[in-house]
Amino acid sequence: MTAFRAAFKAYRMHQVLILPRFARLTIALGLATAVFPVDAEYYFNPRFLSNDLAESVDLSAFTKGREAPPGTYRVDIYLNDEFMTSRDITFIADDNNADLIPCLSTDLLVSLGIKKSALLDNKEHSAEKHVPDNSACTPLQDRLADASTEFDVGQQHLSLLRSANLCWQNGSRLCFS
């Protein structure tokens, strides 16, 4: 019986040693095959757009979030989600080349119902309380406090969001007309 006990004890010891080896092997294989997500930049080969190998198109601006190149677009202009007019508006790229800035003249903003005095009182653009001609392509929030613009390229929809500094209106007749 002692031989049987010795054999059983050896078998039991062998099983105890195998389990940690198997567990270590499983962990090592799990770590070796693990895939971790990486934020990589998109790249589109510009040669797909042209047959000429020497001519290449710079597509870097589109990979940084901008949906359209700078230029003039026929857009529907909305002020506080109310359609105002359709105009040709020139857009330029901002400083970090990520967004488009609409070039809105003072005359256009006044025709949309924004008080001219609100634009002229902004002293960041000039010490003489006068908006220079070259400031037409500055962001609207720099010319008018608490204002913002949103441009939807697909819809050709330019939204100007501003609640104060609008000219007062008589309102609309709803009940007693």
CSV table of C-alpha atoms in Angstrom, one decimal:
chain,number,residue,atom,x,y,z
A,1,MET,CA,0.0,0.0,0.0
A,2,THR,CA,2.8,2.3,0.5
A,3,ALA,CA,3.7,2.1,-3.1
A,4,PHE,CA,0.1,3.0,-4.0
A,5,ARG,CA,0.2,5.9,-1.6
A,6,ALA,CA,3.5,7.2,-2.9
A,7,ALA,CA,2.1,7.0,-6.5
A,8,PHE,CA,-1.1,8.7,-5.5
A,9,LYS,CA,0.8,11.4,-3.7
A,10,ALA,CA,3.1,12.0,-6.7
A,11,TYR,CA,0.1,12.2,-9.0
A,12,ARG,CA,-1.6,14.7,-6.7
A,13,MET,CA,1.6,16.8,-6.5
A,14,HIS,CA,1.8,16.7,-10.3
A,15,GLN,CA,-1.8,18.1,-10.6
A,16,VAL,CA,-1.0,20.9,-8.1
A,17,LEU,CA,2.0,22.0,-10.2
A,18,ILE,CA,0.2,21.8,-13.5
A,19,LEU,CA,-2.6,24.2,-12.5
A,20,PRO,CA,-0.4,27.2,-11.8
A,21,ARG,CA,1.5,26.5,-15.1
A,22,PHE,CA,-1.8,26.4,-17.0
A,23,ALA,CA,-3.0,29.6,-15.3
A,24,ARG,CA,0.3,31.4,-16.1
A,25,LEU,CA,0.1,30.3,-19.7
A,26,THR,CA,-3.5,31.5,-20.1
A,27,ILE,CA,-2.7,34.9,-18.6
A,28,ALA,CA,0.4,35.3,-20.9
A,29,LEU,CA,-1.5,34.3,-24.0
A,30,GLY,CA,-4.4,36.6,-23.0
A,31,LEU,CA,-2.1,39.6,-22.6
A,32,ALA,CA,-0.2,38.8,-25.8
A,33,THR,CA,-3.4,38.7,-27.9
A,34,ALA,CA,-5.1,41.7,-26.3
A,35,VAL,CA,-6.1,44.5,-28.7
A,36,PHE,CA,-6.2,48.1,-27.3
A,37,PRO,CA,-8.0,50.9,-29.1
A,38,VAL,CA,-5.8,53.6,-30.6
A,39,ASP,CA,-6.9,57.0,-31.9
A,40,ALA,CA,-5.4,57.2,-35.3
A,41,GLU,CA,-5.9,59.9,-37.9
A,42,TYR,CA,-7.8,59.2,-41.0
A,43,TYR,CA,-5.9,59.2,-44.3
A,44,PHE,CA,-7.4,59.2,-47.7
A,45,ASN,CA,-5.0,58.7,-50.6
A,46,PRO,CA,-5.5,61.8,-52.9
A,47,ARG,CA,-4.3,59.9,-55.9
A,48,PHE,CA,-7.7,58.3,-56.1
A,49,LEU,CA,-9.1,61.7,-57.1
A,50,SER,CA,-6.7,62.3,-60.0
A,51,ASN,CA,-5.0,60.3,-62.8
A,52,ASP,CA,-2.0,62.6,-62.7
A,53,LEU,CA,0.5,61.3,-60.2
A,54,ALA,CA,2.3,64.7,-60.0
A,55,GLU,CA,-0.8,66.5,-59.0
A,56,SER,CA,-2.0,65.9,-55.5
A,57,VAL,CA,-4.9,67.4,-53.6
A,58,ASP,CA,-4.5,68.6,-50.1
A,59,LEU,CA,-7.2,66.9,-48.0
A,60,SER,CA,-5.7,67.6,-44.6
A,61,ALA,CA,-8.3,70.3,-43.7
A,62,PHE,CA,-11.2,67.8,-44.1
A,63,THR,CA,-9.6,65.3,-41.7
A,64,LYS,CA,-9.5,68.0,-39.0
A,65,GLY,CA,-13.3,68.5,-38.8
A,66,ARG,CA,-14.0,71.1,-41.5
A,67,GLU,CA,-16.6,69.9,-44.0
A,68,ALA,CA,-16.1,72.3,-46.8
A,69,PRO,CA,-13.3,74.5,-48.3
A,70,PRO,CA,-13.3,78.3,-47.8
A,71,GLY,CA,-15.3,80.1,-50.5
A,72,THR,CA,-18.6,81.7,-51.3
A,73,TYR,CA,-21.8,79.7,-50.7
A,74,ARG,CA,-25.5,80.5,-51.3
A,75,VAL,CA,-26.9,80.0,-47.8
A,76,ASP,CA,-30.3,80.4,-46.1
A,77,ILE,CA,-29.7,82.7,-43.1
A,78,TYR,CA,-31.7,82.1,-40.0
A,79,LEU,CA,-31.8,84.4,-37.0
A,80,ASN,CA,-32.8,82.6,-33.8
A,81,ASP,CA,-34.3,79.8,-35.9
A,82,GLU,CA,-36.4,82.1,-38.0
A,83,PHE,CA,-35.7,82.3,-41.7
A,84,MET,CA,-34.6,85.7,-42.8
A,85,THR,CA,-33.1,85.6,-46.3
A,86,SER,CA,-30.9,83.7,-48.8
A,87,ARG,CA,-27.6,85.3,-49.7
A,88,ASP,CA,-24.2,84.6,-51.1
A,89,ILE,CA,-21.9,84.5,-48.1
A,90,THR,CA,-18.1,84.2,-48.2
A,91,PHE,CA,-16.5,81.9,-45.7
A,92,ILE,CA,-12.9,81.9,-44.6
A,93,ALA,CA,-10.9,79.3,-42.5
A,94,ASP,CA,-10.3,80.2,-38.9
A,95,ASP,CA,-6.8,80.4,-37.3
A,96,ASN,CA,-6.5,76.7,-36.6
A,97,ASN,CA,-8.0,75.7,-40.0
A,98,ALA,CA,-10.8,73.7,-38.4
A,99,ASP,CA,-13.9,75.7,-38.9
A,100,LEU,CA,-15.4,78.2,-41.4
A,101,ILE,CA,-16.1,81.8,-40.4
A,102,PRO,CA,-18.8,83.6,-42.3
A,103,CYS,CA,-17.9,87.1,-43.5
A,104,LEU,CA,-20.9,89.1,-42.3
A,105,SER,CA,-20.9,92.8,-43.1
A,106,THR,CA,-22.4,95.4,-40.8
A,107,ASP,CA,-25.0,96.3,-43.4
A,108,LEU,CA,-26.1,92.6,-43.6
A,109,LEU,CA,-26.4,92.3,-39.8
A,110,VAL,CA,-28.4,95.5,-39.6
A,111,SER,CA,-30.7,94.3,-42.4
A,112,LEU,CA,-31.3,91.2,-40.3
A,113,GLY,CA,-32.5,93.3,-37.4
A,114,ILE,CA,-29.4,93.6,-35.2
A,115,LYS,CA,-28.9,97.0,-33.7
A,116,LYS,CA,-26.0,98.9,-35.3
A,117,SER,CA,-25.2,100.5,-32.0
A,118,ALA,CA,-24.6,97.0,-30.5
A,119,LEU,CA,-21.9,96.4,-33.1
A,120,LEU,CA,-20.3,99.8,-32.8
A,121,ASP,CA,-20.1,99.7,-29.0
A,122,ASN,CA,-17.8,96.7,-29.2
A,123,LYS,CA,-14.4,98.4,-28.4
A,124,GLU,CA,-12.3,95.3,-29.1
A,125,HIS,CA,-12.2,96.1,-32.8
A,126,SER,CA,-11.4,99.8,-32.7
A,127,ALA,CA,-10.6,102.5,-30.1
A,128,GLU,CA,-12.8,105.0,-32.0
A,129,LYS,CA,-16.1,103.0,-31.7
A,130,HIS,CA,-16.0,102.3,-35.4
A,131,VAL,CA,-16.0,98.8,-37.0
A,132,PRO,CA,-13.3,98.7,-39.6
A,133,ASP,CA,-14.0,97.2,-43.0
A,134,ASN,CA,-11.6,94.3,-42.5
A,135,SER,CA,-13.5,93.1,-39.5
A,136,ALA,CA,-16.3,91.7,-41.6
A,137,CYS,CA,-14.6,88.3,-41.4
A,138,THR,CA,-14.1,88.2,-37.7
A,139,PRO,CA,-16.3,85.7,-35.8
A,140,LEU,CA,-19.7,87.1,-34.9
A,141,GLN,CA,-19.1,86.4,-31.2
A,142,ASP,CA,-16.2,88.8,-31.3
A,143,ARG,CA,-18.3,91.6,-32.8
A,144,LEU,CA,-21.5,90.9,-30.7
A,145,ALA,CA,-21.5,89.5,-27.2
A,146,ASP,CA,-23.2,86.2,-26.6
A,147,ALA,CA,-23.7,85.6,-30.3
A,148,SER,CA,-22.7,82.5,-32.3
A,149,THR,CA,-23.0,81.1,-35.8
A,150,GLU,CA,-23.6,77.5,-36.9
A,151,PHE,CA,-23.1,76.5,-40.6
A,152,ASP,CA,-24.6,73.3,-41.9
A,153,VAL,CA,-22.8,72.6,-45.2
A,154,GLY,CA,-25.2,69.8,-46.3
A,155,GLN,CA,-28.3,72.0,-45.8
A,156,GLN,CA,-26.6,75.3,-46.8
A,157,HIS,CA,-28.1,76.7,-43.5
A,158,LEU,CA,-26.4,79.5,-41.6
A,159,SER,CA,-27.8,80.0,-38.1
A,160,LEU,CA,-27.1,83.2,-36.2
A,161,LEU,CA,-28.0,82.7,-32.6
A,162,ARG,CA,-28.6,85.9,-30.6
A,163,SER,CA,-31.5,86.9,-28.3
A,164,ALA,CA,-30.5,90.4,-27.1
A,165,ASN,CA,-29.5,93.4,-29.2
A,166,LEU,CA,-32.2,92.8,-31.7
A,167,CYS,CA,-34.5,95.7,-32.9
A,168,TRP,CA,-37.9,95.6,-31.2
A,169,GLN,CA,-40.8,94.5,-33.3
A,170,ASN,CA,-44.5,95.1,-32.8
A,171,GLY,CA,-45.1,91.4,-32.6
A,172,SER,CA,-47.6,89.3,-34.5
A,173,ARG,CA,-51.4,89.3,-34.2
A,174,LEU,CA,-52.7,86.0,-33.1
A,175,CYS,CA,-56.1,86.3,-31.5
A,176,PHE,CA,-57.7,89.6,-32.3
A,177,SER,CA,-57.2,90.1,-36.0
